[in-house]
Short mmCIF file of C-alpha atoms in Angstrom, two decimals:
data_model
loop_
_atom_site.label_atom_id
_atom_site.label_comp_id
_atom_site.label_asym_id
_atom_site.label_seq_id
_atom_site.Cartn_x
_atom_site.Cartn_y
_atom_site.Cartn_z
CA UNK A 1 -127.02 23.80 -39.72
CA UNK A 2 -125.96 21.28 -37.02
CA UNK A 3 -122.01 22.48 -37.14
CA UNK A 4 -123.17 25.99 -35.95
CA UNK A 5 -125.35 24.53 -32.98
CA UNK A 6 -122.66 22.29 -32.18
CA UNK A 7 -120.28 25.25 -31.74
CA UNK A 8 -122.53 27.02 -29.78
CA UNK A 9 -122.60 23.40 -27.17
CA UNK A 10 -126.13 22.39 -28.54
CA UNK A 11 -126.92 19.12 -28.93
CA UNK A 12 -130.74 19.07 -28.88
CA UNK A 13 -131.06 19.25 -32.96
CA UNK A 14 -134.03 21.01 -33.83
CA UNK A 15 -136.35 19.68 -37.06
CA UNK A 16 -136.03 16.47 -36.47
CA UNK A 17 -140.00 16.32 -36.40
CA UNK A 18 -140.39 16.96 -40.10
CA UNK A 19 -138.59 17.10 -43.14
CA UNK A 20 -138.57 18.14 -47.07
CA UNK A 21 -135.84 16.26 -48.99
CA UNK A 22 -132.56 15.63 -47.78
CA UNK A 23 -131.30 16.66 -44.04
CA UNK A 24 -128.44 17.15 -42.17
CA UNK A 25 -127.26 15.17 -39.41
CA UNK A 26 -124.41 14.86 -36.67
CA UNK A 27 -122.39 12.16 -35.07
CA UNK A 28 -121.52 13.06 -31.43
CA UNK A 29 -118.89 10.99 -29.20
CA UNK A 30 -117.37 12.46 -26.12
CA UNK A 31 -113.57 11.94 -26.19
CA UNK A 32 -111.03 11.31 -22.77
CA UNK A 33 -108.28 13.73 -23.01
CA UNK A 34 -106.60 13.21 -19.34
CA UNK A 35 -103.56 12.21 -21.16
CA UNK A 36 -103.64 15.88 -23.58
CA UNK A 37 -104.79 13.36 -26.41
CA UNK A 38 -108.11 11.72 -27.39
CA UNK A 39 -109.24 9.80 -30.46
CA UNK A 40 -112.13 7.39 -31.48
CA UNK A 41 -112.78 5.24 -34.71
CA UNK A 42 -115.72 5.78 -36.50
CA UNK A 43 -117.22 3.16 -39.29
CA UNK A 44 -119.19 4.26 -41.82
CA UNK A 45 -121.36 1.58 -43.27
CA UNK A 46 -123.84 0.07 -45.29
CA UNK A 47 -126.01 -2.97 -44.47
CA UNK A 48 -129.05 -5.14 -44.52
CA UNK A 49 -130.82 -8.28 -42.60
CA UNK A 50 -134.20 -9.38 -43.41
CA UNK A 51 -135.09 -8.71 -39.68
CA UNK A 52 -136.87 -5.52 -39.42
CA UNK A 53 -134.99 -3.04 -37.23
CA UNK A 54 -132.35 -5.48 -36.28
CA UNK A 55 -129.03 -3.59 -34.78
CA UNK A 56 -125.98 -5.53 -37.04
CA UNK A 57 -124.12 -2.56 -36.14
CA UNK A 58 -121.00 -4.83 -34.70
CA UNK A 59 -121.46 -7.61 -37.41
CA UNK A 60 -120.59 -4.51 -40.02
CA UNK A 61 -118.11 -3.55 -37.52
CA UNK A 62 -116.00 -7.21 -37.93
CA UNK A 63 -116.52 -6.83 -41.55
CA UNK A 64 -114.86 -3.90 -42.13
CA UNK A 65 -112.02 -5.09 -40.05
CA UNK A 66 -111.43 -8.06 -41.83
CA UNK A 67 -111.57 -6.03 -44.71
CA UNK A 68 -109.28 -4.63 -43.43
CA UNK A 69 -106.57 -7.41 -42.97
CA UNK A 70 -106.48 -8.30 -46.62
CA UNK A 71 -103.84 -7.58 -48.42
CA UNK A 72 -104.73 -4.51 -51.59
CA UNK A 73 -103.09 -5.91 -54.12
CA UNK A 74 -104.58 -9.44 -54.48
CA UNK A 75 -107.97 -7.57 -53.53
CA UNK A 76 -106.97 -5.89 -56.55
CA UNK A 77 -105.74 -9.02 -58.86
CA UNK A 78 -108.62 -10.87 -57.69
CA UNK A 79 -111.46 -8.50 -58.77
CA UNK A 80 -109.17 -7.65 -61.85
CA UNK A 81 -109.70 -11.60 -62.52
CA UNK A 82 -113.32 -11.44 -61.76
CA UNK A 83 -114.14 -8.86 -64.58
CA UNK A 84 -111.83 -11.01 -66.98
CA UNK A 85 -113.81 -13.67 -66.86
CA UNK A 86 -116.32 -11.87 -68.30
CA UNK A 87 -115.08 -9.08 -70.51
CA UNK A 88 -111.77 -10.96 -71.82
CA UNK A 89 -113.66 -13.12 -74.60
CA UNK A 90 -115.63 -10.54 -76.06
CA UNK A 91 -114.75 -8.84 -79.45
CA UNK A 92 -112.90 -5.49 -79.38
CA UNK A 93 -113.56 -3.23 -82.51
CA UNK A 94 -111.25 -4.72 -85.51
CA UNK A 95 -107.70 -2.53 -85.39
CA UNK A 96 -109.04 0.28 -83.17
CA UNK A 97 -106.53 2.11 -81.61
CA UNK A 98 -105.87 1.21 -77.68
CA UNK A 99 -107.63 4.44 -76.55
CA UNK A 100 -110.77 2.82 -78.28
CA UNK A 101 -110.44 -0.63 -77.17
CA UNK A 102 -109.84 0.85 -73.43
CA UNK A 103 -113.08 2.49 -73.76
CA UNK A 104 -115.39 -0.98 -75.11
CA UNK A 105 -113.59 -3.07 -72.70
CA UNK A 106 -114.36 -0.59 -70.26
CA UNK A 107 -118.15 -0.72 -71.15
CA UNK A 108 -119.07 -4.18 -70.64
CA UNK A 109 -116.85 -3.92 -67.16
CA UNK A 110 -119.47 -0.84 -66.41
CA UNK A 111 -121.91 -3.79 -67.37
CA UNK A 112 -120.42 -6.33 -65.17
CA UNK A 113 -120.84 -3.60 -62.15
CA UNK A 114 -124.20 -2.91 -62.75
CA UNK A 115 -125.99 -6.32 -62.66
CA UNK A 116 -127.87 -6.83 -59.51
CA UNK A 117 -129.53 -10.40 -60.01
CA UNK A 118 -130.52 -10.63 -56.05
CA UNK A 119 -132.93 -7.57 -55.05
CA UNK A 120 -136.70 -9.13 -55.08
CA UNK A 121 -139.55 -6.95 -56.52
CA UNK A 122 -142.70 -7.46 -55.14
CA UNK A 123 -143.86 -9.91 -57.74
CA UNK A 124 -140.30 -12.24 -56.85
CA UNK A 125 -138.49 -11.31 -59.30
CA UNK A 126 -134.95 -10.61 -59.50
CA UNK A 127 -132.31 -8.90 -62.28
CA UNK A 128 -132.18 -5.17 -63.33
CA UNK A 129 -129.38 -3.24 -64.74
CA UNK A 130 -129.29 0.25 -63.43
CA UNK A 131 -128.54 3.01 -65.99
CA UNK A 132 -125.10 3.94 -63.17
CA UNK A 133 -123.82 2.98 -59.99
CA UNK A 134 -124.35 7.01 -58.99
CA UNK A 135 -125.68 8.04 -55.20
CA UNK A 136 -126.90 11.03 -57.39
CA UNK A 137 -130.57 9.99 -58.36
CA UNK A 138 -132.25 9.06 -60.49
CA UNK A 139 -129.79 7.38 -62.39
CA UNK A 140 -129.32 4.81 -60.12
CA UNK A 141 -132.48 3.05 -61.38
CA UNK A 142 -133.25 0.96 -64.26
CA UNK A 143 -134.81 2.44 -67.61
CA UNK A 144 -135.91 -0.31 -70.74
CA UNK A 145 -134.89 2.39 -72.82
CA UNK A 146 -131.33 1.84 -71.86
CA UNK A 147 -131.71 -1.59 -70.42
CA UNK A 148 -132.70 -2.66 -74.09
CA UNK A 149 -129.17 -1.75 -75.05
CA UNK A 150 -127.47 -3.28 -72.19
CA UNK A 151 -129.35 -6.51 -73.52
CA UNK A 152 -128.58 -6.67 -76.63
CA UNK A 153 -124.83 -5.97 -75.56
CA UNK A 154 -124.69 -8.89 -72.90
CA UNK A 155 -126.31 -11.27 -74.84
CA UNK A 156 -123.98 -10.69 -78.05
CA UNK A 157 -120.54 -9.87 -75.86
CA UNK A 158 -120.56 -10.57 -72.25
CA UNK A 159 -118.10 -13.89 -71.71
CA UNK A 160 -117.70 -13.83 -75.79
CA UNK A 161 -120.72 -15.03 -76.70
CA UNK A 162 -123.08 -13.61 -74.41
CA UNK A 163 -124.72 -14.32 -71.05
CA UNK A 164 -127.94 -15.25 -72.25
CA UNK A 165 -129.32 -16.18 -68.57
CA UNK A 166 -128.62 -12.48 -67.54
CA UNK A 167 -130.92 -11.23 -70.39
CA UNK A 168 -133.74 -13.98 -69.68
CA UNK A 169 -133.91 -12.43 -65.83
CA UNK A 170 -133.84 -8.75 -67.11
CA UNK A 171 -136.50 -9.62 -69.15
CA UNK A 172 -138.57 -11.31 -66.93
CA UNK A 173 -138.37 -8.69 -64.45
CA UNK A 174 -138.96 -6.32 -66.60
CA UNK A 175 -142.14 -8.09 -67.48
CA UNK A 176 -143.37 -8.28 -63.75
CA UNK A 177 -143.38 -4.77 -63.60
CA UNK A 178 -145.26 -4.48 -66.74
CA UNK A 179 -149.13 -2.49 -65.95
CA UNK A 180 -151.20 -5.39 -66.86
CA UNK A 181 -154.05 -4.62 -64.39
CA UNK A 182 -155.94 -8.04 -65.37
CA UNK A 183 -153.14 -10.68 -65.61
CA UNK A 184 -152.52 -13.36 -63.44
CA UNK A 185 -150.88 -13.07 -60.44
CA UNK A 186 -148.15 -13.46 -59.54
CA UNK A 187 -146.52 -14.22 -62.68
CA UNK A 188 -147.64 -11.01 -64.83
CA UNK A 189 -150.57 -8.92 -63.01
CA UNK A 190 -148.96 -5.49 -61.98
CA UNK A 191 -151.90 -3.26 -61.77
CA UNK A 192 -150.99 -0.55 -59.10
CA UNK A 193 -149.74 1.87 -61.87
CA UNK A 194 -153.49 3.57 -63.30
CA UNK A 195 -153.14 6.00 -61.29
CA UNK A 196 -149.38 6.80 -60.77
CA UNK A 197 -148.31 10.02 -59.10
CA UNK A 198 -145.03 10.31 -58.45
CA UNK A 199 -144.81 13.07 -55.33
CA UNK A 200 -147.62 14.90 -57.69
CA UNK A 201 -144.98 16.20 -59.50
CA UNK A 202 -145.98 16.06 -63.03
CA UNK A 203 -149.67 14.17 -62.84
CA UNK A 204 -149.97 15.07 -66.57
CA UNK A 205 -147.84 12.83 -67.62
CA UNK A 206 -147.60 10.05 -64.92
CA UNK A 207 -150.54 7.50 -65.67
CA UNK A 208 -149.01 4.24 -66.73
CA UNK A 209 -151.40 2.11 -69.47
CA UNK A 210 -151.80 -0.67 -70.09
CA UNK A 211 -148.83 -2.64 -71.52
CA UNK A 212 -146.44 0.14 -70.35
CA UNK A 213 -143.87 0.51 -67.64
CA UNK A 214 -143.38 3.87 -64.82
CA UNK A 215 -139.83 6.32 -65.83
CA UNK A 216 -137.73 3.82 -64.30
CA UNK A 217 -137.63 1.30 -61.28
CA UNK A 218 -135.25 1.14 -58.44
CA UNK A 219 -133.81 -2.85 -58.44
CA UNK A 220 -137.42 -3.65 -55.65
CA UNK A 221 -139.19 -2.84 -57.91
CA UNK A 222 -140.56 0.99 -56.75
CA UNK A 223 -141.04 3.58 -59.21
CA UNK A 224 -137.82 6.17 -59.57
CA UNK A 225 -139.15 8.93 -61.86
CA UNK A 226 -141.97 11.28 -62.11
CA UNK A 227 -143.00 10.11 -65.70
CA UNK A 228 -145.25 6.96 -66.83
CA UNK A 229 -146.32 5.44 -70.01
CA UNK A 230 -143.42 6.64 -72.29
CA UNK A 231 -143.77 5.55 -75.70
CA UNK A 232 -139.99 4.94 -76.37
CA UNK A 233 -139.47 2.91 -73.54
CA UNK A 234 -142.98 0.95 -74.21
CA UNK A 235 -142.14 0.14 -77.33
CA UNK A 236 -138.18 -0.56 -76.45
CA UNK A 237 -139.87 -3.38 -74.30
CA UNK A 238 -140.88 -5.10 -77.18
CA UNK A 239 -137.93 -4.72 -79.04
CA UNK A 240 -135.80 -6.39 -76.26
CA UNK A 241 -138.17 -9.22 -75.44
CA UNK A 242 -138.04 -10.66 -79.04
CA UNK A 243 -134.43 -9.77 -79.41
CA UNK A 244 -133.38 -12.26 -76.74
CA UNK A 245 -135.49 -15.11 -78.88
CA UNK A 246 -134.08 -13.76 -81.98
CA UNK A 247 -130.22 -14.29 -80.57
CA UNK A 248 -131.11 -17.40 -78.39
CA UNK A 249 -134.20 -19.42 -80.28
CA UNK A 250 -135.49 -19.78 -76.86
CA UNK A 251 -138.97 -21.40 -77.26
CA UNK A 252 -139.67 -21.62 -74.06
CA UNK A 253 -138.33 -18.26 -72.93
CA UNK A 254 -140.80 -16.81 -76.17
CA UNK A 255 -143.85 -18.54 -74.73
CA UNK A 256 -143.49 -16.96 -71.48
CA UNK A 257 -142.65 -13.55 -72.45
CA UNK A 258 -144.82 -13.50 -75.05
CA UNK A 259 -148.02 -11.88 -73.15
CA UNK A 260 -146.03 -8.89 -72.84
CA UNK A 261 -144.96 -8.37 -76.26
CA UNK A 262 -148.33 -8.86 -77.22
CA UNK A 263 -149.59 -6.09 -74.39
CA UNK A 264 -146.85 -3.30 -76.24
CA UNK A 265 -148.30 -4.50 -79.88
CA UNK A 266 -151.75 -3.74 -78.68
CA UNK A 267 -150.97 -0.57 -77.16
CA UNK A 268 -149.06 1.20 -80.14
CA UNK A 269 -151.80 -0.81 -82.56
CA UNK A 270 -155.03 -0.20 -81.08
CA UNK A 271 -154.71 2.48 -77.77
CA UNK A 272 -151.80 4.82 -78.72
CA UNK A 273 -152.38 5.87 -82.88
CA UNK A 274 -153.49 9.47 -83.81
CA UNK A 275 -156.20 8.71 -86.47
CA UNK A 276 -155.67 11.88 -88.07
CA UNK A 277 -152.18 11.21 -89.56
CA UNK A 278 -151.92 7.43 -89.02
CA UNK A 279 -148.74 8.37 -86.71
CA UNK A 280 -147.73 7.29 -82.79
CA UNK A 281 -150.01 9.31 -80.85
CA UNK A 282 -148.20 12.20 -78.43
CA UNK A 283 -146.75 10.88 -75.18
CA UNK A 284 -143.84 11.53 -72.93
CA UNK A 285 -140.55 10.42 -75.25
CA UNK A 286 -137.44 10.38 -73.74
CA UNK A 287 -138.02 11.44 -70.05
CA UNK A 288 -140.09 14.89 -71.54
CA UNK A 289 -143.02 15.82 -69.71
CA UNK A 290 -144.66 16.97 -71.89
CA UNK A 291 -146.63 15.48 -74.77
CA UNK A 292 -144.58 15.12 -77.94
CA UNK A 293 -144.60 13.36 -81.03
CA UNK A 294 -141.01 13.42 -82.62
CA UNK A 295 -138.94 10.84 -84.12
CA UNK A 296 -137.75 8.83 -80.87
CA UNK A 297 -141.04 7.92 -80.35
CA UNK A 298 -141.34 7.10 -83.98
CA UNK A 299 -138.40 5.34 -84.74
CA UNK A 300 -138.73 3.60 -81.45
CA UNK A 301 -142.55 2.51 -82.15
CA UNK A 302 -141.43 1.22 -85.72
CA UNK A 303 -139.09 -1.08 -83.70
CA UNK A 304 -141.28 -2.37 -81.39
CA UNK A 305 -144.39 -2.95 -83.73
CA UNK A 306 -141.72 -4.81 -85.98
CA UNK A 307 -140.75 -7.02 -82.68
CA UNK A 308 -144.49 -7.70 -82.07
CA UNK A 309 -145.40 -8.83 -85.59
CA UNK A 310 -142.18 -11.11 -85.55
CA UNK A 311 -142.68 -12.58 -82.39
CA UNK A 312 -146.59 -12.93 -83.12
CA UNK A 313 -145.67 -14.65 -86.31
CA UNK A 314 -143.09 -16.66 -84.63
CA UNK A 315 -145.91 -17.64 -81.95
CA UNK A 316 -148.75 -18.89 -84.73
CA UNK A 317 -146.55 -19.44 -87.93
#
């Protein structure tokens, strides 16, 4: 515990050689006290530059103090203003009580907070909605299975009729992440998941097939869970690629997206049926380890195969 060396005058931190998880740390700063007082400011901070191992310690230093020069309230008004221009428009539920309304509006604002449309995966694509702005893993990552919601919310609701070019970028990283060993690159050829092993923690269930997507993905595109290949959240993929056509009539967007729908119809058609009962054959569901065959995956499959055969229809009439 660095607090008890410290008391005891050591500074010389031992384990700093080797770790398992997360580690304690300490800040030291000697402090003048020839006038009986002493003090020092300390920043905490987050920041980035594109310049490996760059030191933009003073540049986060001047932006915390002009941060510190505005004024709270019209911070306040002006962000208040920001999330209006998105969440005013949209429908509330039809003579809900205020409680209730507080709680929707409150929702899409959640929405509004979450959208990261700048973070590059590997494959240069941009846009994921993380399940919660939490430092408390893993639900600061992005799952289809909830991102498919957050879809079909923005593109009905956000700015009161829906952002449509927020759902188009979700999508379309969610497709560059799709395991699709033999597509082309760059546009749609992830093939590094066969294999996954997330920190061997569940290998059982961590293999990622073809036309299906790791746990969850931090917004660069790295895996965030221990579990691959889920059938819900394959088959949720689907469902939320042909949903943005079915709200938009995007032709082009269908065209371009359509290689993945087509990967999740041939999974749950061909790869993923038990022949014995005709049903979804047992995989992870719902962020279970184990393999299971209950009604999420069911109800979930029926949805996607339904997506599939509509957009397939849509595709060749």
């Amino acid at each position: 515990d660095p607090y008890a060396l410290l008391e005891d005058g050591t500074l010389d931190l031992p384990g700093d050689d080797e770790f398992s998880g997360q580690t304690s740390a300490a800040l030291t700063k000697d402090l003048d006290f020839d006038n009986g007082q002493g003090s020092a400011r300390v920043y905490f901070a987050a920041a980035w530059d594109p310049e490996p191992n760059k030191d933009i310690g003073d540049e986060a230093a001047d932006k915390i103090q002009e941060a510190r020069s505005i004024n709270l309230q019209t911070a306040i008004q002006e962000k208040e203003d920001w999330f209006r221009g998105y969440v005013e428009e949209a429908p509330m539920p039809e003579n809900a009580p205020e409680n209730v309304t507080k709680v929707a509006r409150r929702a899409l604002v959640s929405i509004v907070q979450l959208w990261d449309d700048e973070t590059v995966n590997e494959h240069g694509f941009s846009g994921n909605l993380p399940a919660a702005v939490t430092t408390q893993p893993p639900y600061g990552a992005d799952w289809i299975r909830d991102g498919a919601y957050f879809d079909y919310v923005i593109d009905r609701f956000m700015s009161g009729d829906g952002k449509h070019d927020w759902v188009n970028q979700h999508n379309r990283w969610y497709m560059s992440l799709q395991q699709n060993p033999d597509g082309p690159c760059p546009e749609h050829c992830n093939d590094n998941m066969e294999y996954y092993d997330y920190a061997d923690l569940v290998p059982q269930a961590s293999s990622v097939p073809e036309g299906g997507w790791a746990m969850n993905y931090y917004a660069d595109g790295d895996p965030a869970g221990p579990i691959g290949g889920e059938i819900d959240e394959t088959a949720y993929g689907a469902w939320t690629f042909w949903d943005h056509y079915a709200v938009t009539g995007n032709e082009s967007y269908l065209q371009r997206i359509y290689p993945a729908i087509q990967l999740v119809g041939d999974r749950l058609t061909y790869d993923c049926v038990e022949s014995e009962t005709g049903l979804q054959c047992p995989r992870p569901e719902d962020d279970n380890t184990k393999n299971t065959q209950t009604i999420l995956g069911g109800a979930s499959t029926y949805a996607g195969l339904d997506a599939a055969t509509k957009a397939a229809a849509e595709m060749y009439e």
